[in-house]
PDB file of C-alpha atoms in Angstrom:
ATOM      1  CA  UNK A   2    -107.519 222.576 -53.944  1.00 48.00           C
ATOM      2  CA  UNK A   3    -109.626 225.919 -54.061  1.00 49.00           C
ATOM      3  CA  UNK A   4    -110.821 228.231 -51.330  1.00 48.00           C
ATOM      4  CA  UNK A   5    -113.551 230.804 -51.460  1.00 56.00           C
ATOM      5  CA  UNK A   6    -111.043 233.231 -50.241  1.00 58.00           C
ATOM      6  CA  UNK A   7    -108.347 234.369 -53.400  1.00 55.00           C
ATOM      7  CA  UNK A   8    -106.171 235.540 -50.719  1.00 59.00           C
ATOM      8  CA  UNK A   9    -105.573 232.619 -49.075  1.00 58.00           C
ATOM      9  CA  UNK A  10    -105.017 230.666 -52.107  1.00 61.00           C
ATOM     10  CA  UNK A  11    -102.351 232.974 -53.259  1.00 60.00           C
ATOM     11  CA  UNK A  12    -101.114 232.985 -49.243  1.00 60.00           C
ATOM     12  CA  UNK A  13    -100.707 229.341 -49.684  1.00 66.00           C
ATOM     13  CA  UNK A  14     -98.988 229.088 -53.428  1.00 60.00           C
ATOM     14  CA  UNK A  15     -96.285 231.837 -51.621  1.00 63.00           C
ATOM     15  CA  UNK A  16     -95.813 229.391 -48.862  1.00 60.00           C
ATOM     16  CA  UNK A  17     -94.963 226.294 -50.544  1.00 59.00           C
ATOM     17  CA  UNK A  18     -92.942 228.232 -53.099  1.00 55.00           C
ATOM     18  CA  UNK A  19     -90.692 229.717 -50.120  1.00 56.00           C
ATOM     19  CA  UNK A  20     -90.692 226.107 -48.659  1.00 64.00           C
ATOM     20  CA  UNK A  21     -89.455 224.630 -52.019  1.00 56.00           C
ATOM     21  CA  UNK A  22     -86.698 227.549 -52.144  1.00 53.00           C
ATOM     22  CA  UNK A  23     -85.661 226.996 -48.988  1.00 54.00           C
ATOM     23  CA  UNK A  24     -85.285 223.307 -49.605  1.00 54.00           C
ATOM     24  CA  UNK A  25     -83.654 224.123 -53.017  1.00 50.00           C
ATOM     25  CA  UNK A  26     -81.236 226.311 -51.501  1.00 50.00           C
ATOM     26  CA  UNK A  27     -80.263 224.026 -48.666  1.00 48.00           C
ATOM     27  CA  UNK A  28     -79.892 221.336 -51.293  1.00 45.00           C
ATOM     28  CA  UNK A  29     -77.061 222.973 -53.502  1.00 41.00           C
ATOM     29  CA  UNK A  30     -75.672 225.151 -50.658  1.00 44.00           C
ATOM     30  CA  UNK A  31     -71.740 224.474 -50.072  1.00 43.00           C
ATOM     31  CA  UNK A  32     -71.510 222.508 -53.613  1.00 45.00           C
ATOM     32  CA  UNK A  33     -73.935 220.084 -53.017  1.00 44.00           C
ATOM     33  CA  UNK A  34     -76.171 218.216 -55.500  1.00 39.00           C
ATOM     34  CA  UNK A  35     -79.134 218.733 -57.312  1.00 40.00           C
ATOM     35  CA  UNK A  36     -82.557 218.771 -55.923  1.00 37.00           C
ATOM     36  CA  UNK A  37     -83.643 214.921 -56.255  1.00 41.00           C
ATOM     37  CA  UNK A  38     -79.632 213.637 -56.502  1.00 49.00           C
ATOM     38  CA  UNK A  39     -78.767 214.071 -52.787  1.00 60.00           C
ATOM     39  CA  UNK A  40     -80.003 210.571 -51.465  1.00 72.00           C
ATOM     40  CA  UNK A  41     -78.791 208.877 -54.794  1.00 73.00           C
ATOM     41  CA  UNK A  42     -75.602 210.379 -54.542  1.00 75.00           C
ATOM     42  CA  UNK A  43     -75.460 209.299 -50.896  1.00 85.00           C
ATOM     43  CA  UNK A  44     -76.389 205.843 -51.611  1.00 88.00           C
ATOM     44  CA  UNK A  45     -73.552 205.556 -54.256  1.00 88.00           C
ATOM     45  CA  UNK A  46     -71.013 207.062 -51.998  1.00 91.00           C
ATOM     46  CA  UNK A  47     -72.361 204.304 -49.408  1.00 91.00           C
ATOM     47  CA  UNK A  48     -71.846 201.584 -51.801  1.00 92.00           C
ATOM     48  CA  UNK A  49     -68.186 202.672 -52.920  1.00 93.00           C
ATOM     49  CA  UNK A  50     -67.657 202.490 -49.115  1.00 93.00           C
ATOM     50  CA  UNK A  51     -68.633 198.896 -49.037  1.00 92.00           C
ATOM     51  CA  UNK A  52     -66.729 198.273 -52.270  1.00 93.00           C
ATOM     52  CA  UNK A  53     -63.626 199.717 -50.654  1.00 95.00           C
ATOM     53  CA  UNK A  54     -63.832 197.498 -47.416  1.00 94.00           C
ATOM     54  CA  UNK A  55     -64.437 194.749 -49.646  1.00 95.00           C
ATOM     55  CA  UNK A  56     -61.470 195.255 -51.933  1.00 95.00           C
ATOM     56  CA  UNK A  57     -59.050 197.299 -49.989  1.00 95.00           C
ATOM     57  CA  UNK A  58     -56.373 195.077 -50.821  1.00 96.00           C
ATOM     58  CA  UNK A  59     -56.469 195.640 -54.925  1.00 95.00           C
ATOM     59  CA  UNK A  60     -55.584 198.755 -56.519  1.00 94.00           C
ATOM     60  CA  UNK A  61     -58.190 201.261 -56.102  1.00 95.00           C
ATOM     61  CA  UNK A  62     -58.616 204.596 -58.134  1.00 95.00           C
ATOM     62  CA  UNK A  63     -61.304 207.267 -58.113  1.00 96.00           C
ATOM     63  CA  UNK A  64     -61.403 206.430 -61.895  1.00 96.00           C
ATOM     64  CA  UNK A  65     -62.417 202.761 -61.463  1.00 93.00           C
ATOM     65  CA  UNK A  66     -64.796 204.068 -58.860  1.00 94.00           C
ATOM     66  CA  UNK A  67     -66.470 206.752 -60.892  1.00 95.00           C
ATOM     67  CA  UNK A  68     -66.816 204.249 -64.095  1.00 94.00           C
ATOM     68  CA  UNK A  69     -68.565 201.346 -61.787  1.00 91.00           C
ATOM     69  CA  UNK A  70     -70.904 204.240 -61.092  1.00 91.00           C
ATOM     70  CA  UNK A  71     -71.263 205.700 -64.412  1.00 92.00           C
ATOM     71  CA  UNK A  72     -70.190 208.751 -63.016  1.00 93.00           C
ATOM     72  CA  UNK A  73     -67.488 211.106 -64.136  1.00 94.00           C
ATOM     73  CA  UNK A  74     -64.185 211.540 -62.484  1.00 96.00           C
ATOM     74  CA  UNK A  75     -64.969 214.909 -60.883  1.00 94.00           C
ATOM     75  CA  UNK A  76     -68.608 214.380 -60.025  1.00 93.00           C
ATOM     76  CA  UNK A  77     -67.875 211.110 -58.122  1.00 94.00           C
ATOM     77  CA  UNK A  78     -64.647 212.527 -56.446  1.00 95.00           C
ATOM     78  CA  UNK A  79     -66.458 216.245 -55.568  1.00 93.00           C
ATOM     79  CA  UNK A  80     -69.496 214.231 -54.029  1.00 92.00           C
ATOM     80  CA  UNK A  81     -67.368 211.785 -52.002  1.00 93.00           C
ATOM     81  CA  UNK A  82     -65.296 214.410 -50.473  1.00 94.00           C
ATOM     82  CA  UNK A  83     -68.609 216.262 -50.057  1.00 92.00           C
ATOM     83  CA  UNK A  84     -70.266 213.458 -47.941  1.00 91.00           C
ATOM     84  CA  UNK A  85     -67.208 211.917 -46.397  1.00 91.00           C
ATOM     85  CA  UNK A  86     -65.287 215.281 -45.393  1.00 92.00           C
ATOM     86  CA  UNK A  87     -62.124 213.197 -46.760  1.00 94.00           C
ATOM     87  CA  UNK A  88     -60.528 212.620 -50.195  1.00 95.00           C
ATOM     88  CA  UNK A  89     -60.928 208.959 -51.617  1.00 96.00           C
ATOM     89  CA  UNK A  90     -57.770 208.489 -51.090  1.00 95.00           C
ATOM     90  CA  UNK A  91     -57.607 209.420 -47.650  1.00 95.00           C
ATOM     91  CA  UNK A  92     -60.516 207.165 -46.946  1.00 96.00           C
ATOM     92  CA  UNK A  93     -59.183 204.038 -48.653  1.00 96.00           C
ATOM     93  CA  UNK A  94     -55.662 204.771 -46.859  1.00 96.00           C
ATOM     94  CA  UNK A  95     -57.624 204.702 -43.441  1.00 95.00           C
ATOM     95  CA  UNK A  96     -59.770 201.609 -44.408  1.00 96.00           C
ATOM     96  CA  UNK A  97     -56.009 200.252 -45.158  1.00 97.00           C
ATOM     97  CA  UNK A  98     -54.453 201.066 -42.076  1.00 96.00           C
ATOM     98  CA  UNK A  99     -57.134 199.761 -39.842  1.00 95.00           C
ATOM     99  CA  UNK A 100     -56.957 196.534 -41.516  1.00 96.00           C
ATOM    100  CA  UNK A 101     -53.027 196.625 -40.755  1.00 96.00           C
ATOM    101  CA  UNK A 102     -53.940 197.277 -37.368  1.00 95.00           C
ATOM    102  CA  UNK A 103     -55.947 194.049 -37.141  1.00 95.00           C
ATOM    103  CA  UNK A 104     -53.194 192.024 -38.813  1.00 96.00           C
ATOM    104  CA  UNK A 105     -50.587 193.108 -36.472  1.00 96.00           C
ATOM    105  CA  UNK A 106     -52.204 192.112 -33.391  1.00 93.00           C
ATOM    106  CA  UNK A 107     -54.082 189.158 -34.954  1.00 93.00           C
ATOM    107  CA  UNK A 108     -51.018 187.559 -36.680  1.00 93.00           C
ATOM    108  CA  UNK A 109     -47.377 187.039 -36.338  1.00 93.00           C
ATOM    109  CA  UNK A 110     -46.925 187.913 -40.183  1.00 95.00           C
ATOM    110  CA  UNK A 111     -44.132 190.170 -41.032  1.00 96.00           C
ATOM    111  CA  UNK A 112     -44.639 193.993 -41.464  1.00 97.00           C
ATOM    112  CA  UNK A 113     -43.908 193.626 -45.272  1.00 97.00           C
ATOM    113  CA  UNK A 114     -46.310 190.865 -45.740  1.00 97.00           C
ATOM    114  CA  UNK A 115     -49.216 193.295 -43.595  1.00 97.00           C
ATOM    115  CA  UNK A 116     -48.483 195.889 -46.178  1.00 97.00           C
ATOM    116  CA  UNK A 117     -48.674 194.161 -49.179  1.00 97.00           C
ATOM    117  CA  UNK A 118     -52.141 192.249 -47.905  1.00 97.00           C
ATOM    118  CA  UNK A 119     -53.519 195.788 -46.981  1.00 96.00           C
ATOM    119  CA  UNK A 120     -52.720 197.049 -50.725  1.00 96.00           C
ATOM    120  CA  UNK A 121     -49.776 198.871 -50.143  1.00 96.00           C
ATOM    121  CA  UNK A 122     -47.264 199.050 -52.844  1.00 94.00           C
ATOM    122  CA  UNK A 123     -44.325 199.890 -50.722  1.00 95.00           C
ATOM    123  CA  UNK A 124     -43.029 198.911 -47.287  1.00 96.00           C
ATOM    124  CA  UNK A 125     -41.314 201.912 -46.616  1.00 96.00           C
ATOM    125  CA  UNK A 126     -44.736 204.105 -47.549  1.00 97.00           C
ATOM    126  CA  UNK A 127     -46.882 201.469 -45.431  1.00 97.00           C
ATOM    127  CA  UNK A 128     -44.371 202.341 -42.489  1.00 97.00           C
ATOM    128  CA  UNK A 129     -44.441 206.041 -42.729  1.00 97.00           C
ATOM    129  CA  UNK A 130     -48.361 206.410 -43.210  1.00 97.00           C
ATOM    130  CA  UNK A 131     -48.893 204.177 -40.010  1.00 97.00           C
ATOM    131  CA  UNK A 132     -46.561 206.571 -38.013  1.00 96.00           C
ATOM    132  CA  UNK A 133     -48.492 209.721 -39.210  1.00 95.00           C
ATOM    133  CA  UNK A 134     -51.848 208.106 -38.342  1.00 94.00           C
ATOM    134  CA  UNK A 135     -50.909 206.287 -35.162  1.00 94.00           C
ATOM    135  CA  UNK A 136     -47.557 208.388 -33.878  1.00 95.00           C
ATOM    136  CA  UNK A 137     -45.927 204.917 -33.764  1.00 95.00           C
ATOM    137  CA  UNK A 138     -44.210 202.558 -35.996  1.00 95.00           C
ATOM    138  CA  UNK A 139     -46.080 199.167 -36.952  1.00 97.00           C
ATOM    139  CA  UNK A 140     -43.413 197.009 -34.946  1.00 94.00           C
ATOM    140  CA  UNK A 141     -44.012 199.248 -31.991  1.00 95.00           C
ATOM    141  CA  UNK A 142     -47.829 199.348 -31.925  1.00 94.00           C
ATOM    142  CA  UNK A 143     -47.627 195.398 -32.366  1.00 94.00           C
ATOM    143  CA  UNK A 144     -45.352 195.402 -29.319  1.00 92.00           C
ATOM    144  CA  UNK A 145     -47.614 197.727 -27.211  1.00 90.00           C
ATOM    145  CA  UNK A 146     -50.820 196.025 -27.974  1.00 87.00           C
ATOM    146  CA  UNK A 147     -49.685 192.450 -27.457  1.00 80.00           C
ATOM    147  CA  UNK A 148     -49.179 191.131 -24.049  1.00 71.00           C
ATOM    148  CA  UNK A 149     -45.696 191.332 -22.884  1.00 60.00           C
ATOM    149  CA  UNK A 150     -43.915 187.624 -23.188  1.00 48.00           C
ATOM    150  CA  UNK A 151     -41.785 188.689 -20.204  1.00 44.00           C
ATOM    151  CA  UNK A 152     -44.541 189.031 -18.037  1.00 44.00           C
ATOM    152  CA  UNK A 153     -45.442 185.305 -18.674  1.00 45.00           C
ATOM    153  CA  UNK A 154     -44.339 182.861 -15.952  1.00 47.00           C
TER     154      UNK A 154
END
């Protein structure tokens, strides 16, 4: 592309350069990723979220996930936090607690069985986390969510 006006060519080049510089600044702001890596990292985190939702009952760690995607621990962890605005362990805990809620209202399984089924290694730790997040114990949550047998005729 070449115009007969040399000043117009320079103005266009400067405008394109300013746009590219602006995109670069937006992309790397707040510890973001390098140009061209943003969408790829978003997909990696999205894929990791899917893996967590399918394997929440298993032992999950940042290192295992980073290895699975051929990334360093720190790079995966930093970008997971940046994209989701929460740590990997917080995300895993939220998924596990959501699954526990489903089991509490859809089964008659004991709280201990639900804790294990959802990937918690300790029933007391599960109860503690559940109370922190829901402001009620798992047993009380189940009672509040299920129809009362006392109201049955």
